[in-house]
Amino acid sequence: MKPFTTHTGIVATLNRANVDTDAIIPKQFLKSIKRTGYGPNAFFDWRYTLDGNPNPDFELNQQRFKDRSILVARNNFGCGSSREHAVWALVQDGYQVIIAPGKDMGEKSLPAFADIFRINAAKNGLLVVELSEDQVDEIFGFVERHSGLKATIDLVQQQIVLQVDPPQVFEFEVEPAIKEQLLKGLDDIAQTLRYETDIARFEENHDPLGP
Amino acid sequence: MGKTLFEKIWNKHRIKDLPDGSTLLYIDRHLVHEVTSPQAFEGIRLAGYTVRSPHLAVATMDHNVPTTEDRFSIEDPVSRSQVEALRKNCADFGIKLFDIGDDHQGIVHVIGPETGITLPGLTIVCGDSHTSTHGAFGALAFGIGTSEVEHVLVTQTLVQRKPSTIKVEFNGRLGPHIFSKDMVLKMIGIIGTAGGSGSVLEYCGEAVSALSMEARMTMCNMSIEGGARAGMIAPDDTTFSYISSRKRPYAPKGEALDRALAYWRTLPSDADAVFDRSITIDAARIAPQITWGTNPGMVIDIDQPIPEPGFAENYSRSDVENALAYMGLKPGTKMTDVPVDVVFIGSCTNSRIEDLRQAAAILKGRKKAEHVQLLVVPGSHQVRLQAEAEGLDKIFMAAGAQWRYAGCSMCLAMNPDQLQPQQRAASTSNRNFEGRQGKDGRTHLVSPEMAAAAAVNGKFVDIRQWKETS
């Protein structure tokens, strides 16, 4: 996997909550036995009309988002099916960073990304960034006002810098394990195989049907 | 301090806590299907890895398989190549496969429990989000992506961040014609589709203890629709009698079973166990549930009107407007006034024998409305045989239903069973996402009784009233 340290690119917005993985890559594209070729079919049902042409009403089809590589969406992005094809489709369609808001529910807050999607993203070098609802609203506003708005995402510093005057800086949190994996582009199977002795010892003593 | 069911299983399978705060977790059982595995096997070949414990994996094909008589010849060449890839991968790596035509072929989440592969206290994974189903046995079971499928095949482990725990207690008893499908939809309506994110749910309380294993599986199955990694129910005598009562080739027997039983009885959460959060729901007040929108949290009691934009709990004005535009519905409408075109009874949520019995009880001696297409798809070949032994197939066919072979079918419409654009379905499945059952198809999630009654009436009904008037 290619390491991820910083990325600069055009920011696009998708103003929808609960974007599920069926919407990101519909089932007819899951029949492939390959890991590639999903990019043009990302958001297929929204992106194309029934006759196969780009749907002019779909937010991400706007000309100003043509060369985007950073996506800002709403809460609970990537919910539903565990299909890793959703992450493959986004990456192969040119997205390198997805930003979404956690949702403040009073005593608790709901995460921006669904669990399995978040894990799948890390395995494929796709950085997912959770910000607050207010921060994401602000970014939506900047994208609206500045056509072709670019941002730099710095994983080392855990910062997003919107390239406006003056530059707007948003700091973000990231799980240490995922940060390390992305920064080094680590192959997680090779990482786990370092613990082969521990796994073998565990297996010797493990009785799945007993205490 | 006492431990929860989840903590007991987590601790038992913890190989090592890693420096970055995650845990290396041992996986007891790996279920494999044709859609999410080919790229994992390809990765193994490319890297020169081996499958560490092929005897701990079991595979079947369910998503792509046609459910018609001619199911052995898959017309779609891409679907066929995926099914053939699974055959080859299982043969090459020594993994047991329940192929099309095998007595145990079926939806992976139906055959696991049925064959005794699914047992209490185990860690179970599958490249499929509805793996949460197996938590009904007091196992820790969760869905994974294809990279993790490869990771499990090679290492028999996963690196996981420890989830938090939520206790979901259903007090009181369910009313007549209310099922675990209604319980779990009600819960998702309350917590929202992200409410369980990062968490494992443990369902408990009087109404949960009273449920059969089939009903518990329906409930745990839809935990993922509330965003949770897994749902669990403490194993009890209902669980134990399910495991030991029928011929389940993979379940322990004799002395091994006695030993296992002694261990399984130690698994339920201790009385003083502490959960990170708790939710209490009054089971006696749950009405039949029906979804009106484009995710499972957009759900109402059957006798409530569709909400106005801006007045739906957990959803913004535009969420509701988008959903209703897609569904072709107006706020204020009663779902009992809405006609259906297709009724689908099946899926890993509601395709077990008990679900089919419930649907058959409604359909017995009745006919589906003329304009309705009614599809009954058993979850496994075993379920199909059992239903035929009980004569349920005859009831379905006399009612005008198509009686099919086992598979995922119209739940996700990867095989030829699909909704046409704008067709409206009453479905016993788990997801009403846009396009899920076919492009521009409109899905309403309900219990098997509600689905069967909608087929008869040609529109949605309040099953509680329908019983009285028919």
GROMACS .gro file of N, CA and C in nm, chain B residues 352-457:
model
  318
  563ARG      N    1  -3.627  -1.833   0.782
  563ARG     CA    2  -3.615  -1.960   0.854
  563ARG      C    3  -3.752  -2.024   0.868
  564ILE      N    4  -3.752  -2.147   0.916
  564ILE     CA    5  -3.877  -2.225   0.915
  564ILE      C    6  -3.989  -2.151   0.988
  565GLU      N    7  -3.955  -2.091   1.102
  565GLU     CA    8  -4.059  -2.023   1.179
  565GLU      C    9  -4.118  -1.905   1.101
  566ASP      N   10  -4.032  -1.834   1.027
  566ASP     CA   11  -4.079  -1.721   0.945
  566ASP      C   12  -4.177  -1.771   0.838
  567LEU      N   13  -4.141  -1.885   0.778
  567LEU     CA   14  -4.226  -1.940   0.673
  567LEU      C   15  -4.358  -1.991   0.731
  568ARG      N   16  -4.350  -2.047   0.852
  568ARG     CA   17  -4.475  -2.091   0.918
  568ARG      C   18  -4.567  -1.971   0.943
  569GLN      N   19  -4.509  -1.860   0.988
  569GLN     CA   20  -4.591  -1.741   1.015
  569GLN      C   21  -4.657  -1.691   0.887
  570ALA      N   22  -4.580  -1.686   0.780
  570ALA     CA   23  -4.636  -1.640   0.653
  570ALA      C   24  -4.744  -1.737   0.605
  571ALA      N   25  -4.717  -1.867   0.621
  571ALA     CA   26  -4.813  -1.969   0.574
  571ALA      C   27  -4.943  -1.962   0.653
  572ALA      N   28  -4.934  -1.931   0.782
  572ALA     CA   29  -5.056  -1.923   0.864
  572ALA      C   30  -5.148  -1.813   0.811
  573ILE      N   31  -5.091  -1.707   0.758
  573ILE     CA   32  -5.171  -1.598   0.702
  573ILE      C   33  -5.226  -1.638   0.564
  574LEU      N   34  -5.142  -1.706   0.487
  574LEU     CA   35  -5.179  -1.735   0.348
  574LEU      C   36  -5.269  -1.857   0.334
  575LYS      N   37  -5.278  -1.937   0.437
  575LYS     CA   38  -5.352  -2.064   0.428
  575LYS      C   39  -5.498  -2.039   0.388
  576GLY      N   40  -5.537  -2.103   0.279
  576GLY     CA   41  -5.675  -2.089   0.232
  576GLY      C   42  -5.706  -1.954   0.168
  577ARG      N   43  -5.605  -1.873   0.147
  577ARG     CA   44  -5.627  -1.741   0.085
  577ARG      C   45  -5.545  -1.731  -0.042
  578LYS      N   46  -5.575  -1.628  -0.118
  578LYS     CA   47  -5.500  -1.604  -0.240
  578LYS      C   48  -5.440  -1.466  -0.237
  579LYS      N   49  -5.324  -1.453  -0.298
  579LYS     CA   50  -5.264  -1.320  -0.310
  579LYS      C   51  -5.351  -1.234  -0.401
  580ALA      N   52  -5.345  -1.104  -0.383
  580ALA     CA   53  -5.416  -1.013  -0.473
  580ALA      C   54  -5.360  -1.034  -0.614
  581GLU      N   55  -5.445  -1.016  -0.712
  581GLU     CA   56  -5.407  -1.052  -0.849
  581GLU      C   57  -5.283  -0.979  -0.898
  582HIS      N   58  -5.273  -0.850  -0.868
  582HIS     CA   59  -5.164  -0.769  -0.925
  582HIS      C   60  -5.031  -0.790  -0.850
  583VAL      N   61  -5.034  -0.865  -0.741
  583VAL     CA   62  -4.913  -0.878  -0.659
  583VAL      C   63  -4.829  -0.997  -0.704
  584GLN      N   64  -4.698  -0.975  -0.710
  584GLN     CA   65  -4.604  -1.086  -0.732
  584GLN      C   66  -4.554  -1.129  -0.595
  585LEU      N   67  -4.571  -1.256  -0.562
  585LEU     CA   68  -4.534  -1.306  -0.428
  585LEU      C   69  -4.425  -1.411  -0.440
  586LEU      N   70  -4.314  -1.382  -0.372
  586LEU     CA   71  -4.195  -1.466  -0.381
  586LEU      C   72  -4.164  -1.520  -0.242
  587VAL      N   73  -4.158  -1.652  -0.227
  587VAL     CA   74  -4.117  -1.709  -0.099
  587VAL      C   75  -3.986  -1.785  -0.122
  588VAL      N   76  -3.881  -1.738  -0.058
  588VAL     CA   77  -3.747  -1.794  -0.082
  588VAL      C   78  -3.689  -1.844   0.050
  589PRO      N   79  -3.687  -1.976   0.070
  589PRO     CA   80  -3.633  -2.029   0.195
  589PRO      C   81  -3.484  -1.996   0.210
  590GLY      N   82  -3.439  -1.983   0.334
  590GLY     CA   83  -3.301  -1.943   0.360
  590GLY      C   84  -3.199  -2.051   0.331
  591SER      N   85  -3.244  -2.175   0.333
  591SER     CA   86  -3.149  -2.284   0.309
  591SER      C   87  -3.225  -2.401   0.248
  592HIS      N   88  -3.149  -2.494   0.195
  592HIS     CA   89  -3.216  -2.612   0.140
  592HIS      C   90  -3.282  -2.692   0.251
  593GLN      N   91  -3.222  -2.694   0.369
  593GLN     CA   92  -3.283  -2.761   0.484
  593GLN      C   93  -3.418  -2.698   0.518
  594VAL      N   94  -3.424  -2.566   0.516
  594VAL     CA   95  -3.551  -2.497   0.544
  594VAL      C   96  -3.654  -2.536   0.438
  595ARG      N   97  -3.608  -2.541   0.313
  595ARG     CA   98  -3.700  -2.578   0.205
  595ARG      C   99  -3.757  -2.718   0.228
  596LEU      N  100  -3.669  -2.814   0.263
  596LEU     CA  101  -3.714  -2.951   0.285
  596LEU      C  102  -3.811  -2.958   0.403
  597GLN      N  103  -3.776  -2.886   0.510
  597GLN     CA  104  -3.862  -2.886   0.629
  597GLN      C  105  -4.000  -2.827   0.596
  598ALA      N  106  -4.000  -2.717   0.523
  598ALA     CA  107  -4.126  -2.653   0.485
  598ALA      C  108  -4.210  -2.748   0.400
  599GLU      N  109  -4.145  -2.819   0.311
  599GLU     CA  110  -4.219  -2.914   0.225
  599GLU      C  111  -4.272  -3.030   0.308
  600ALA      N  112  -4.194  -3.074   0.407
  600ALA     CA  113  -4.240  -3.182   0.495
  600ALA      C  114  -4.365  -3.138   0.573
  601GLU      N  115  -4.373  -3.009   0.601
  601GLU     CA  116  -4.488  -2.957   0.676
  601GLU      C  117  -4.601  -2.914   0.584
  602GLY      N  118  -4.581  -2.924   0.454
  602GLY     CA  119  -4.685  -2.886   0.359
  602GLY      C  120  -4.698  -2.736   0.335
  603LEU      N  121  -4.599  -2.660   0.380
  603LEU     CA  122  -4.608  -2.514   0.364
  603LEU      C  123  -4.598  -2.474   0.216
  604ASP      N  124  -4.519  -2.550   0.141
  604ASP     CA  125  -4.502  -2.519  -0.002
  604ASP      C  126  -4.637  -2.520  -0.072
  605LYS      N  127  -4.722  -2.614  -0.034
  605LYS     CA  128  -4.854  -2.625  -0.098
  605LYS      C  129  -4.940  -2.504  -0.064
  606ILE      N  130  -4.930  -2.460   0.061
  606ILE     CA  131  -5.006  -2.341   0.101
  606ILE      C  132  -4.960  -2.220   0.019
  607PHE      N  133  -4.827  -2.206   0.007
  607PHE     CA  134  -4.774  -2.090  -0.067
  607PHE      C  135  -4.819  -2.095  -0.213
  608MET      N  136  -4.806  -2.211  -0.273
  608MET     CA  137  -4.838  -2.219  -0.416
  608MET      C  138  -4.989  -2.203  -0.440
  609ALA      N  139  -5.069  -2.257  -0.348
  609ALA     CA  140  -5.215  -2.239  -0.360
  609ALA      C  141  -5.252  -2.091  -0.347
  610ALA      N  142  -5.171  -2.017  -0.273
  610ALA     CA  143  -5.197  -1.873  -0.256
  610ALA      C  144  -5.144  -1.792  -0.375
  611GLY      N  145  -5.078  -1.860  -0.467
  611GLY     CA  146  -5.028  -1.790  -0.585
  611GLY      C  147  -4.884  -1.746  -0.574
  612ALA      N  148  -4.813  -1.799  -0.475
  612ALA     CA  149  -4.673  -1.759  -0.456
  612ALA      C  150  -4.581  -1.842  -0.545
  613GLN      N  151  -4.465  -1.786  -0.573
  613GLN     CA  152  -4.358  -1.864  -0.633
  613GLN      C  153  -4.276  -1.923  -0.519
  614TRP      N  154  -4.263  -2.055  -0.518
  614TRP     CA  155  -4.190  -2.125  -0.411
  614TRP      C  156  -4.051  -2.158  -0.465
  615ARG      N  157  -3.949  -2.099  -0.406
  615ARG     CA  158  -3.817  -2.100  -0.465
  615ARG      C  159  -3.716  -2.188  -0.390
  616TYR      N  160  -3.598  -2.196  -0.448
  616TYR     CA  161  -3.484  -2.259  -0.382
  616TYR      C  162  -3.406  -2.155  -0.301
  617ALA      N  163  -3.314  -2.202  -0.219
  617ALA     CA  164  -3.248  -2.115  -0.121
  617ALA      C  165  -3.149  -2.017  -0.183
  618GLY      N  166  -3.147  -1.896  -0.129
  618GLY     CA  167  -3.049  -1.796  -0.170
  618GLY      C  168  -3.088  -1.659  -0.116
  619CYS      N  169  -3.002  -1.562  -0.139
  619CYS     CA  170  -3.028  -1.425  -0.091
  619CYS      C  171  -3.138  -1.357  -0.172
  620SER      N  172  -3.144  -1.392  -0.300
  620SER     CA  173  -3.255  -1.351  -0.385
  620SER      C  174  -3.279  -1.200  -0.383
  621MET      N  175  -3.404  -1.162  -0.368
  621MET     CA  176  -3.442  -1.022  -0.385
  621MET      C  177  -3.402  -0.932  -0.267
  622CYS      N  178  -3.339  -0.987  -0.165
  622CYS     CA  179  -3.291  -0.899  -0.058
  622CYS      C  180  -3.194  -0.798  -0.116
  623LEU      N  181  -3.103  -0.844  -0.200
  623LEU     CA  182  -3.010  -0.750  -0.262
  623LEU      C  183  -3.007  -0.762  -0.413
  624ALA      N  184  -3.089  -0.852  -0.467
  624ALA     CA  185  -3.113  -0.852  -0.611
  624ALA      C  186  -2.986  -0.865  -0.694
  625MET      N  187  -2.894  -0.948  -0.647
  625MET     CA  188  -2.775  -0.976  -0.730
  625MET      C  189  -2.805  -1.084  -0.831
  626ASN      N  190  -2.904  -1.167  -0.801
  626ASN     CA  191  -2.945  -1.272  -0.894
  626ASN      C  192  -3.062  -1.214  -0.976
  627PRO      N  193  -3.129  -1.294  -1.060
  627PRO     CA  194  -3.234  -1.234  -1.144
  627PRO      C  195  -3.358  -1.182  -1.070
  628ASP      N  196  -3.371  -1.207  -0.939
  628ASP     CA  197  -3.489  -1.161  -0.865
  628ASP      C  198  -3.474  -1.013  -0.828
  629GLN      N  199  -3.538  -0.926  -0.904
  629GLN     CA  200  -3.519  -0.782  -0.884
  629GLN      C  201  -3.650  -0.707  -0.899
  630LEU      N  202  -3.660  -0.595  -0.827
  630LEU     CA  203  -3.772  -0.504  -0.848
  630LEU      C  204  -3.748  -0.425  -0.976
  631GLN      N  205  -3.855  -0.393  -1.047
  631GLN     CA  206  -3.847  -0.302  -1.161
  631GLN      C  207  -3.857  -0.160  -1.107
  632PRO      N  208  -3.809  -0.060  -1.184
  632PRO     CA  209  -3.817   0.078  -1.137
  632PRO      C  210  -3.959   0.115  -1.091
  633GLN      N  211  -3.967   0.181  -0.976
  633GLN     CA  212  -4.092   0.229  -0.914
  633GLN      C  213  -4.181   0.118  -0.857
  634GLN      N  214  -4.144  -0.007  -0.872
  634GLN     CA  215  -4.222  -0.112  -0.807
  634GLN      C  216  -4.207  -0.100  -0.656
  635ARG      N  217  -4.316  -0.128  -0.586
  635ARG     CA  218  -4.314  -0.116  -0.440
  635ARG      C  219  -4.324  -0.254  -0.378
  636ALA      N  220  -4.234  -0.281  -0.283
  636ALA     CA  221  -4.229  -0.413  -0.223
  636ALA      C  222  -4.253  -0.409  -0.073
  637ALA      N  223  -4.328  -0.508  -0.026
  637ALA     CA  224  -4.329  -0.543   0.116
  637ALA      C  225  -4.225  -0.652   0.129
  638SER      N  226  -4.124  -0.628   0.212
  638SER     CA  227  -4.012  -0.721   0.214
  638SER      C  228  -3.975  -0.757   0.357
  639THR      N  229  -3.948  -0.886   0.378
  639THR     CA  230  -3.907  -0.930   0.512
  639THR      C  231  -3.756  -0.917   0.530
  640SER      N  232  -3.689  -0.850   0.436
  640SER     CA  233  -3.544  -0.840   0.440
  640SER      C  234  -3.498  -0.729   0.536
  641ASN      N  235  -3.378  -0.680   0.517
  641ASN     CA  236  -3.316  -0.594   0.618
  641ASN      C  237  -3.281  -0.453   0.574
  642ARG      N  238  -3.280  -0.426   0.444
  642ARG     CA  239  -3.237  -0.293   0.397
  642ARG      C  240  -3.336  -0.237   0.295
  643ASN      N  241  -3.376  -0.113   0.321
  643ASN     CA  242  -3.463  -0.042   0.228
  643ASN      C  243  -3.387   0.070   0.160
  644PHE      N  244  -3.257   0.051   0.141
  644PHE     CA  245  -3.175   0.152   0.074
  644PHE      C  246  -3.222   0.175  -0.069
  645GLU      N  247  -3.194   0.294  -0.120
  645GLU     CA  248  -3.223   0.322  -0.261
  645GLU      C  249  -3.158   0.217  -0.349
  646GLY      N  250  -3.235   0.160  -0.439
  646GLY     CA  251  -3.180   0.066  -0.538
  646GLY      C  252  -3.145  -0.071  -0.485
  647ARG      N  253  -3.162  -0.094  -0.356
  647ARG     CA  254  -3.119  -0.220  -0.297
  647ARG      C  255  -3.182  -0.341  -0.367
  648GLN      N  256  -3.315  -0.336  -0.387
  648GLN     CA  257  -3.383  -0.452  -0.444
  648GLN      C  258  -3.402  -0.440  -0.595
  649GLY      N  259  -3.334  -0.342  -0.654
  649GLY     CA  260  -3.345  -0.315  -0.797
  649GLY      C  261  -3.348  -0.165  -0.816
  650LYS      N  262  -3.292  -0.117  -0.926
  650LYS     CA  263  -3.281   0.027  -0.946
  650LYS      C  264  -3.418   0.094  -0.940
  651ASP      N  265  -3.428   0.197  -0.857
  651ASP     CA  266  -3.551   0.274  -0.836
  651ASP      C  267  -3.665   0.192  -0.776
  652GLY      N  268  -3.633   0.075  -0.723
  652GLY     CA  269  -3.733  -0.004  -0.652
  652GLY      C  270  -3.758   0.057  -0.514
  653ARG      N  271  -3.879   0.034  -0.462
  653ARG     CA  272  -3.918   0.095  -0.333
  653ARG      C  273  -3.949  -0.014  -0.232
  654THR      N  274  -3.869  -0.019  -0.128
  654THR     CA  275  -3.876  -0.128  -0.032
  654THR      C  276  -3.936  -0.083   0.101
  655HIS      N  277  -4.029  -0.161   0.152
  655HIS     CA  278  -4.080  -0.139   0.288
  655HIS      C  279  -4.053  -0.264   0.371
  656LEU      N  280  -3.978  -0.248   0.478
  656LEU     CA  281  -3.941  -0.363   0.562
  656LEU      C  282  -4.052  -0.392   0.663
  657VAL      N  283  -4.090  -0.518   0.671
  657VAL     CA  284  -4.195  -0.562   0.763
  657VAL      C  285  -4.167  -0.705   0.809
  658SER      N  286  -4.249  -0.753   0.902
  658SER     CA  287  -4.239  -0.891   0.950
  658SER      C  288  -4.302  -0.985   0.845
  659PRO      N  289  -4.275  -1.116   0.856
  659PRO     CA  290  -4.335  -1.211   0.761
  659PRO      C  291  -4.489  -1.209   0.760
  660GLU      N  292  -4.551  -1.196   0.876
  660GLU     CA  293  -4.699  -1.189   0.878
  660GLU      C  294  -4.750  -1.067   0.805
  661MET      N  295  -4.685  -0.953   0.830
  661MET     CA  296  -4.726  -0.828   0.763
  661MET      C  297  -4.707  -0.838   0.612
  662ALA      N  298  -4.598  -0.904   0.572
  662ALA     CA  299  -4.571  -0.918   0.428
  662ALA      C  300  -4.677  -1.008   0.364
  663ALA      N  301  -4.705  -1.120   0.429
  663ALA     CA  302  -4.803  -1.213   0.373
  663ALA      C  303  -4.941  -1.148   0.365
  664ALA      N  304  -4.980  -1.074   0.467
  664ALA     CA  305  -5.110  -1.008   0.467
  664ALA      C  306  -5.118  -0.901   0.357
  665ALA      N  307  -5.006  -0.832   0.333
  665ALA     CA  308  -5.003  -0.732   0.226
  665ALA      C  309  -5.021  -0.799   0.090
  666ALA      N  310  -4.970  -0.920   0.078
  666ALA     CA  311  -4.986  -0.992  -0.050
  666ALA      C  312  -5.132  -1.024  -0.075
  667VAL      N  313  -5.205  -1.060   0.031
  667VAL     CA  314  -5.346  -1.095   0.018
  667VAL      C  315  -5.430  -0.970  -0.013
  668ASN      N  316  -5.405  -0.864   0.064
  668ASN     CA  317  -5.487  -0.744   0.048
  668ASN      C  318  -5.446  -0.657  -0.070
   0.00000   0.00000   0.00000
